mmCIF file of C-alpha atoms in Angstrom:
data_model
loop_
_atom_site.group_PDB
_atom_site.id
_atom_site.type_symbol
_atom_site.label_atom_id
_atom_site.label_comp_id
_atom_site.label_asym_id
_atom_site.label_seq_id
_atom_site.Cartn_x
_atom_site.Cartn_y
_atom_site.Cartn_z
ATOM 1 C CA UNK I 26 -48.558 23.254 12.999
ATOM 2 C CA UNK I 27 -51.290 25.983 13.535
ATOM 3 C CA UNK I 28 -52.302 23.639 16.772
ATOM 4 C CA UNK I 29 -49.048 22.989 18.287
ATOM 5 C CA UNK I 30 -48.850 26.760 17.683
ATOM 6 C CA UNK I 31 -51.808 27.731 19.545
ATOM 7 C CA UNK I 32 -51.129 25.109 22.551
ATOM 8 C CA UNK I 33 -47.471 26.455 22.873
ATOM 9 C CA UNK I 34 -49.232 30.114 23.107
ATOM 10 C CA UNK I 35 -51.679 28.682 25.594
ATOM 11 C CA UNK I 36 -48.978 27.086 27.916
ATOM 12 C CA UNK I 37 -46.597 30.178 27.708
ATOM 13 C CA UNK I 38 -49.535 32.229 29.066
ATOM 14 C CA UNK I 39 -50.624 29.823 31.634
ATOM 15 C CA UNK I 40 -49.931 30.892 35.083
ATOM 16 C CA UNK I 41 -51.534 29.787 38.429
ATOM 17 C CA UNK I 42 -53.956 32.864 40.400
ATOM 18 C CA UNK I 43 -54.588 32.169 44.078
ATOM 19 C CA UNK I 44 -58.135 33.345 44.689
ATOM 20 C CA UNK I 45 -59.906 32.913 48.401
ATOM 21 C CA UNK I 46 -63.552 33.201 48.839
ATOM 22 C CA UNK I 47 -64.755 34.306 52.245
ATOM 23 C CA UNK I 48 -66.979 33.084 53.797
ATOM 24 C CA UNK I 49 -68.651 35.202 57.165
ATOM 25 C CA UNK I 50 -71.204 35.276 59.608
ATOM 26 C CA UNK I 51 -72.055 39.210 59.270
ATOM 27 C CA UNK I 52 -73.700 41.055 62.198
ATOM 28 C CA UNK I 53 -75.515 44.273 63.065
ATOM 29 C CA UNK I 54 -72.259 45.920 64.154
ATOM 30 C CA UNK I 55 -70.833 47.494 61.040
ATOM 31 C CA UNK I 56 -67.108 47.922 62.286
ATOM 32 C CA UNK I 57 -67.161 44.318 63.873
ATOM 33 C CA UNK I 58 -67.887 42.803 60.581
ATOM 34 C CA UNK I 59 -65.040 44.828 59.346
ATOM 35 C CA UNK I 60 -62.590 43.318 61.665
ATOM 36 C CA UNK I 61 -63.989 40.117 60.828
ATOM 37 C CA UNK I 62 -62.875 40.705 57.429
ATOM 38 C CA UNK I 63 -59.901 42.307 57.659
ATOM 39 C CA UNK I 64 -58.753 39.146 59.717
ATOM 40 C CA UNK I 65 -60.215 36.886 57.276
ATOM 41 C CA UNK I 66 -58.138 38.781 54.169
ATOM 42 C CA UNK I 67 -55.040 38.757 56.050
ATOM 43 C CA UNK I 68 -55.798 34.792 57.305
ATOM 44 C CA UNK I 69 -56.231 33.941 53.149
ATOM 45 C CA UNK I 70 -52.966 36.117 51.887
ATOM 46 C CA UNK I 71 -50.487 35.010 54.316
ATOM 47 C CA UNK I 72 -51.875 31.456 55.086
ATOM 48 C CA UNK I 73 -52.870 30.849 51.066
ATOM 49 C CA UNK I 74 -51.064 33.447 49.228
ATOM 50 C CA UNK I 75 -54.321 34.824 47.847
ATOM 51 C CA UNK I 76 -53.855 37.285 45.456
ATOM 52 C CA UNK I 77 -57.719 38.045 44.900
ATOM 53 C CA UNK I 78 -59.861 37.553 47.817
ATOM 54 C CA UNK I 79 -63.848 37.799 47.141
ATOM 55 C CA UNK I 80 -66.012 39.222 50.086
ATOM 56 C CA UNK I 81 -69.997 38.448 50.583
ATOM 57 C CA UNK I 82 -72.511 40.876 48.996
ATOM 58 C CA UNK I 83 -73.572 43.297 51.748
ATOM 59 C CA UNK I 84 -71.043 42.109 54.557
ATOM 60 C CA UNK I 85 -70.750 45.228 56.893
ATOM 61 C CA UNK I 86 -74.364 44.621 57.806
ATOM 62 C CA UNK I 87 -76.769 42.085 57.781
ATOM 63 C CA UNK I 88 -78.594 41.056 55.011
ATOM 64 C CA UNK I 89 -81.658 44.032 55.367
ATOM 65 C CA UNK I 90 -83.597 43.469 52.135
ATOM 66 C CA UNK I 91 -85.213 40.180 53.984
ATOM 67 C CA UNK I 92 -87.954 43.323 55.015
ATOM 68 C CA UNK I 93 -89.191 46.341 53.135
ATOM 69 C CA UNK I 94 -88.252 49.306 55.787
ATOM 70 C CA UNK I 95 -87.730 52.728 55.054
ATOM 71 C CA UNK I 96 -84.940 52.946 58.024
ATOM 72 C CA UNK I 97 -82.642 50.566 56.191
ATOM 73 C CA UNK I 98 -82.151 53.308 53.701
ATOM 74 C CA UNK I 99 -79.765 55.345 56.224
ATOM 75 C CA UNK I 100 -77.200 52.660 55.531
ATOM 76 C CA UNK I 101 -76.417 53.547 52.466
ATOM 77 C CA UNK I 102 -72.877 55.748 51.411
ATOM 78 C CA UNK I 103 -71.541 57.102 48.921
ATOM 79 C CA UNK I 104 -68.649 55.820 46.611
ATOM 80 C CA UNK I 105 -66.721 58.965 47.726
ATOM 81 C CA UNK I 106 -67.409 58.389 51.557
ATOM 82 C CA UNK I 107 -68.046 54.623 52.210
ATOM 83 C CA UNK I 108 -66.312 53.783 54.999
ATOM 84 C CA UNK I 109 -65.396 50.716 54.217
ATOM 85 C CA UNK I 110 -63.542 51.353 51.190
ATOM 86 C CA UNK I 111 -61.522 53.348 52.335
ATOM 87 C CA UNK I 112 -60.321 50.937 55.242
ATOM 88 C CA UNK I 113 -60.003 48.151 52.145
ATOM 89 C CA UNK I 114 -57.623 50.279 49.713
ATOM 90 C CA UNK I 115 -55.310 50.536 52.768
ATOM 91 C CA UNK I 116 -55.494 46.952 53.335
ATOM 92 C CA UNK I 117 -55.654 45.715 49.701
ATOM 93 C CA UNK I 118 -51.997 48.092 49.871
ATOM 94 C CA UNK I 119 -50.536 46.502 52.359
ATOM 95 C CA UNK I 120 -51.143 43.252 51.656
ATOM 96 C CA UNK I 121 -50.367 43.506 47.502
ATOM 97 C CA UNK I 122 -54.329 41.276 47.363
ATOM 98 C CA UNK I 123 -57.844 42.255 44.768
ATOM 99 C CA UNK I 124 -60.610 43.193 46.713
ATOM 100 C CA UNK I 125 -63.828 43.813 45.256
ATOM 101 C CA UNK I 126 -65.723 45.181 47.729
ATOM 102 C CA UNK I 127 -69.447 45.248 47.830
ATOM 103 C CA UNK I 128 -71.483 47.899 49.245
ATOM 104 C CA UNK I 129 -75.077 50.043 49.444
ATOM 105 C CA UNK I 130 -74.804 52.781 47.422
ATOM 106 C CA UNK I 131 -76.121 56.110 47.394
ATOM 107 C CA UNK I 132 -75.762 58.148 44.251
ATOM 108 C CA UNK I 133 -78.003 61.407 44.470
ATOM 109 C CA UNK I 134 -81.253 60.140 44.899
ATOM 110 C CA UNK I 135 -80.636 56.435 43.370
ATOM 111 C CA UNK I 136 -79.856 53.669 45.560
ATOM 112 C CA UNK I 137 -77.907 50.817 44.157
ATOM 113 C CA UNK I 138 -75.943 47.405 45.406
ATOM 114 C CA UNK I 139 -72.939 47.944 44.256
ATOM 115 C CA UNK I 140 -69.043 46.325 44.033
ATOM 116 C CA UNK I 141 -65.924 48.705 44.277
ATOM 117 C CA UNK I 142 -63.105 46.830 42.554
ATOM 118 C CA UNK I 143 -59.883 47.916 44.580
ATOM 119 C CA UNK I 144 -56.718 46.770 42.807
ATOM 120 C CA UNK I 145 -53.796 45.241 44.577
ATOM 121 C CA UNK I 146 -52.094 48.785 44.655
ATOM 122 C CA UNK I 147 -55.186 50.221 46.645
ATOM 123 C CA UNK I 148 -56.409 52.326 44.059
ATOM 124 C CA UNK I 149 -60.668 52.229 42.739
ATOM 125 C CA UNK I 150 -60.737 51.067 39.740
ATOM 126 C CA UNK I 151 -64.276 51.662 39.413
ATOM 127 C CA UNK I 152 -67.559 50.267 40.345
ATOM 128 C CA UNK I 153 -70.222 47.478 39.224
ATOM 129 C CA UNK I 154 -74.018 48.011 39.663
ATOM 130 C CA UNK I 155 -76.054 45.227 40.276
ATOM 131 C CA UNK I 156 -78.403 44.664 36.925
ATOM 132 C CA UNK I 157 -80.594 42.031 38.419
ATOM 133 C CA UNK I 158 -82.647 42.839 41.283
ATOM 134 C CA UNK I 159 -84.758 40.437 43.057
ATOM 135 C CA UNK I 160 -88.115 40.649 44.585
ATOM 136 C CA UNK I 161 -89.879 37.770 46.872
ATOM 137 C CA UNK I 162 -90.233 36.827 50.471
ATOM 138 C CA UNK I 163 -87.291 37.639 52.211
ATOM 139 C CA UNK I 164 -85.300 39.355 49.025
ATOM 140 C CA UNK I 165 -86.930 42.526 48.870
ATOM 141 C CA UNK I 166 -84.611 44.070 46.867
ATOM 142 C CA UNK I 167 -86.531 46.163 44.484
ATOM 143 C CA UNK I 168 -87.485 48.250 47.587
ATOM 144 C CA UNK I 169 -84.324 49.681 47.958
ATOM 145 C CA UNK I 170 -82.180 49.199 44.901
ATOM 146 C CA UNK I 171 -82.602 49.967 40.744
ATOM 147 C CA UNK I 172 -81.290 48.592 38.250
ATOM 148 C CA UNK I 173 -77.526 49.003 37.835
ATOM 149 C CA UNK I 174 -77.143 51.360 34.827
ATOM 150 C CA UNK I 175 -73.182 50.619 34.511
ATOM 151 C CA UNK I 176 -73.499 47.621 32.186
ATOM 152 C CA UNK I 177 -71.243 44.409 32.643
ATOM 153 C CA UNK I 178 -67.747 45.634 33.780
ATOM 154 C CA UNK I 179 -64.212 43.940 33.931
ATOM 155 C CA UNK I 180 -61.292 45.093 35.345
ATOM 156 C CA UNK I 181 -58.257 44.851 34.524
ATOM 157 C CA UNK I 182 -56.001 44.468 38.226
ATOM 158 C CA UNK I 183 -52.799 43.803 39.040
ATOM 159 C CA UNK I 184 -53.266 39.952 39.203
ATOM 160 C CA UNK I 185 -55.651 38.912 36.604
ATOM 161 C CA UNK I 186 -58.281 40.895 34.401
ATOM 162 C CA UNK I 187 -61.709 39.784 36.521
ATOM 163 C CA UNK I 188 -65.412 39.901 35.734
ATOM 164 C CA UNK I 189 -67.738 40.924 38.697
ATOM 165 C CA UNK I 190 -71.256 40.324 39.000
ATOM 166 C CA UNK I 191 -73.726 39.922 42.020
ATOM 167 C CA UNK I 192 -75.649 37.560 43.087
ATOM 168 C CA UNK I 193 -78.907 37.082 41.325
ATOM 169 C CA UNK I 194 -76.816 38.036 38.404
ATOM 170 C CA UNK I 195 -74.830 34.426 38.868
ATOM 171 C CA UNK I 196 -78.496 33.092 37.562
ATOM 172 C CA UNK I 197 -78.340 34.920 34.295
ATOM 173 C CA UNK I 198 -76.143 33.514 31.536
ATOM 174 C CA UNK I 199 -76.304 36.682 29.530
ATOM 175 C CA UNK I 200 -73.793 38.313 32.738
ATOM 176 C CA UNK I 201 -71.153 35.835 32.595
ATOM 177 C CA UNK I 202 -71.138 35.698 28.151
ATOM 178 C CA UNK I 203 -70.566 39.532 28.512
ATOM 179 C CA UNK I 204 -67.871 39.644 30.439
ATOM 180 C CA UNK I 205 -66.112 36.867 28.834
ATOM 181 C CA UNK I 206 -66.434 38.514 25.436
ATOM 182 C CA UNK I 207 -65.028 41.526 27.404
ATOM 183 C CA UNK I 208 -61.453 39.311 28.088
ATOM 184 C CA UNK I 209 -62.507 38.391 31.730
ATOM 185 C CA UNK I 210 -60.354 35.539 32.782
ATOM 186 C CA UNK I 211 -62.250 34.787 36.110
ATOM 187 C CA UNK I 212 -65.909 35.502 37.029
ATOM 188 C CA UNK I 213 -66.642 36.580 40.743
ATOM 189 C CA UNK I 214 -69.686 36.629 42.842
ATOM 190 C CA UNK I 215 -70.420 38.363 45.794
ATOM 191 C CA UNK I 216 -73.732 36.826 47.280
ATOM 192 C CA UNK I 217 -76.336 36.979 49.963
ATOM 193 C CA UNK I 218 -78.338 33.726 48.800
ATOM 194 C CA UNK I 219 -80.159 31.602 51.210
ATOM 195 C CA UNK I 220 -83.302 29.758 51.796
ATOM 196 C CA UNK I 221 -87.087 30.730 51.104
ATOM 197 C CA UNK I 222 -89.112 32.224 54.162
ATOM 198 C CA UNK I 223 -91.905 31.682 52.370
ATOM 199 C CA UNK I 224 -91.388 27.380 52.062
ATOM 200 C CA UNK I 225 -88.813 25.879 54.015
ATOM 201 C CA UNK I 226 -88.799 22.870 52.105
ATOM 202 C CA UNK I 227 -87.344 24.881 48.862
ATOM 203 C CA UNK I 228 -83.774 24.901 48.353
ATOM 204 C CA UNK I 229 -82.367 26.381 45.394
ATOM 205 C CA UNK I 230 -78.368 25.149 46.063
ATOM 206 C CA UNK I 231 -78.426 21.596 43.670
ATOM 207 C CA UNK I 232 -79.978 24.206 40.912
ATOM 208 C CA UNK I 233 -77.645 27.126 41.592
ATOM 209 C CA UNK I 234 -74.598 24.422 41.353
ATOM 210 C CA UNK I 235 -75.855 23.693 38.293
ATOM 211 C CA UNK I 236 -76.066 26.968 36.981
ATOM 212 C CA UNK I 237 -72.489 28.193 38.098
ATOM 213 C CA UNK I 238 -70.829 24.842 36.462
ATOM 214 C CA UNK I 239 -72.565 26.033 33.244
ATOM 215 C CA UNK I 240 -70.847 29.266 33.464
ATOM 216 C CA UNK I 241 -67.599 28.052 34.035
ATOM 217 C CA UNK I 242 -68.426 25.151 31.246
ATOM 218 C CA UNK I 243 -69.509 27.354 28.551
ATOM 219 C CA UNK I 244 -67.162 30.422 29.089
ATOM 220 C CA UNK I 245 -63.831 27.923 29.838
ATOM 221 C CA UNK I 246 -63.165 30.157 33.094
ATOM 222 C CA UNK I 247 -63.391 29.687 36.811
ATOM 223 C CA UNK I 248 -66.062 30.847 38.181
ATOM 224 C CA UNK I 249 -65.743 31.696 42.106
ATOM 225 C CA UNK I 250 -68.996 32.865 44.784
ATOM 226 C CA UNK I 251 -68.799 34.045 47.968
ATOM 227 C CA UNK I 252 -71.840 33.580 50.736
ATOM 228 C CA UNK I 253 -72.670 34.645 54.426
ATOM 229 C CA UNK I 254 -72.721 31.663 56.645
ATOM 230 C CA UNK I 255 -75.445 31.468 59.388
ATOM 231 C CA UNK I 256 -78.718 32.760 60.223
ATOM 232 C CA UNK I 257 -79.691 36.087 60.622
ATOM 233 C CA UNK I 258 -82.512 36.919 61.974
ATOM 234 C CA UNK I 259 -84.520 40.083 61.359
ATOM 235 C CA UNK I 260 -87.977 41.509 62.218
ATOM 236 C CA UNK I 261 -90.595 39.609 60.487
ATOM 237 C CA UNK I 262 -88.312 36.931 58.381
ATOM 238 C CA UNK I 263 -85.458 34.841 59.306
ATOM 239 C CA UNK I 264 -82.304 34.800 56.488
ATOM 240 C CA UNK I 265 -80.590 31.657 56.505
ATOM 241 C CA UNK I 266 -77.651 32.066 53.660
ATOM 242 C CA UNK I 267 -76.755 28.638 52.191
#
């Protein structure tokens, strides 16, 4: 029958996909929180036999947007430059693992927060801007970044075709439909998401669970995030990522 037909199709392209989500404590020191995850990646493909492993939004630095200051601008690269990516194609080569990477953008005078998807062969395969940009106590992120003009992107990679948003994008269902409809089999999250200088006694996490199983739900794909663990303190608010 047309249904034993379709569930035969299903089961011949079943297949299992090790994914690992880090999760880091990210510092001031740019090349320490490099180490850190370069150790973690390794730790998760030879321990776990990831073959996708997701990174925190922003984790060579500490979450800056908690603050509105000019100076935080001078961290941004290019795609052509950024350090880290080029450190993360080697490693993404040597250890046959997905690694969307996010970073701070420059792009002439634009600043965005962007993901660099680096397949498991360590070529780019292109970049994600983030479309939804925040603006509150401690997420000032319409101070430093626009809107991402590159439209919802998937990639196809060596392990599994993947859909990449970030962060405050995880909050829109509109992000996760689109990139469905596009063939993503897996949606990923980098994220920088903690509590609410402004009221300590908010907490978003039992709604943001909520949200993320309704992805997953109505798309009928996994849906992974990744966070920063700790607090980070910064001049004039204190970040502390759930």
């Amino acid at each position: 029958t047309a249904r034993e037909d379709a569930s035969q199709a299903m089961h011949t392209r079943r297949r299992v996909l090790t994914i690992a989500a880090v999760q880091m404590e990210c510092s001031e020191d740019y090349q320490a929180n490099m180490n850190q995850a370069k150790a973690l990646i390794s730790l998760a493909k030879h321990e776990h036999g990831a073959q996708v492993v997701l990174l925190p939004e922003l984790f060579c630095m500490r979450y800056f947007p908690q603050v509105a200051d000019e100076k935080n601008f001078a961290r941004a690269e290019t795609y052509e430059e950024c350090a880290a990516l080029h450190v993360l194609c080697q490693v993404a080569k040597d250890l046959d693992v997905v690694l969307p990477c996010s970073f701070f953008e420059k792009c002439n005078n634009a600043h965005f927060n962007s993901v660099c998807v680096i397949d498991a062969t360590g070529e780019r395969l292109g970049i994600y801007r983030k479309s939804h940009i925040p603006t509150g106590p401690g997420y000032e992120e319409k101070f430093y970044f626009s809107p991402g003009n590159t439209g919802f992107k998937v990639f196809d990679t060596k392990h599994a075709r993947i859909g990449v948003g970030i962060c405050w994008d995880q909050w829109f269902p509109e992000a996760a439909r689109a990139m469905v409809l596009r063939g993503a089999e897996v949606l990923l999250y980098p994220t920088a998401i903690g509590s609410e200088p402004q009221d300590p006694s908010l907490h978003s996490f039992a709604h943001w669970k909520r949200v993320m199983k309704g992805h997953a739900a109505a798309n009928m794909v996994p849906v992974i995030a990744a966070n920063r663990v700790g607090t980070e303190p910064c001049e004039g608010s204190s970040h502390r990522p759930v």
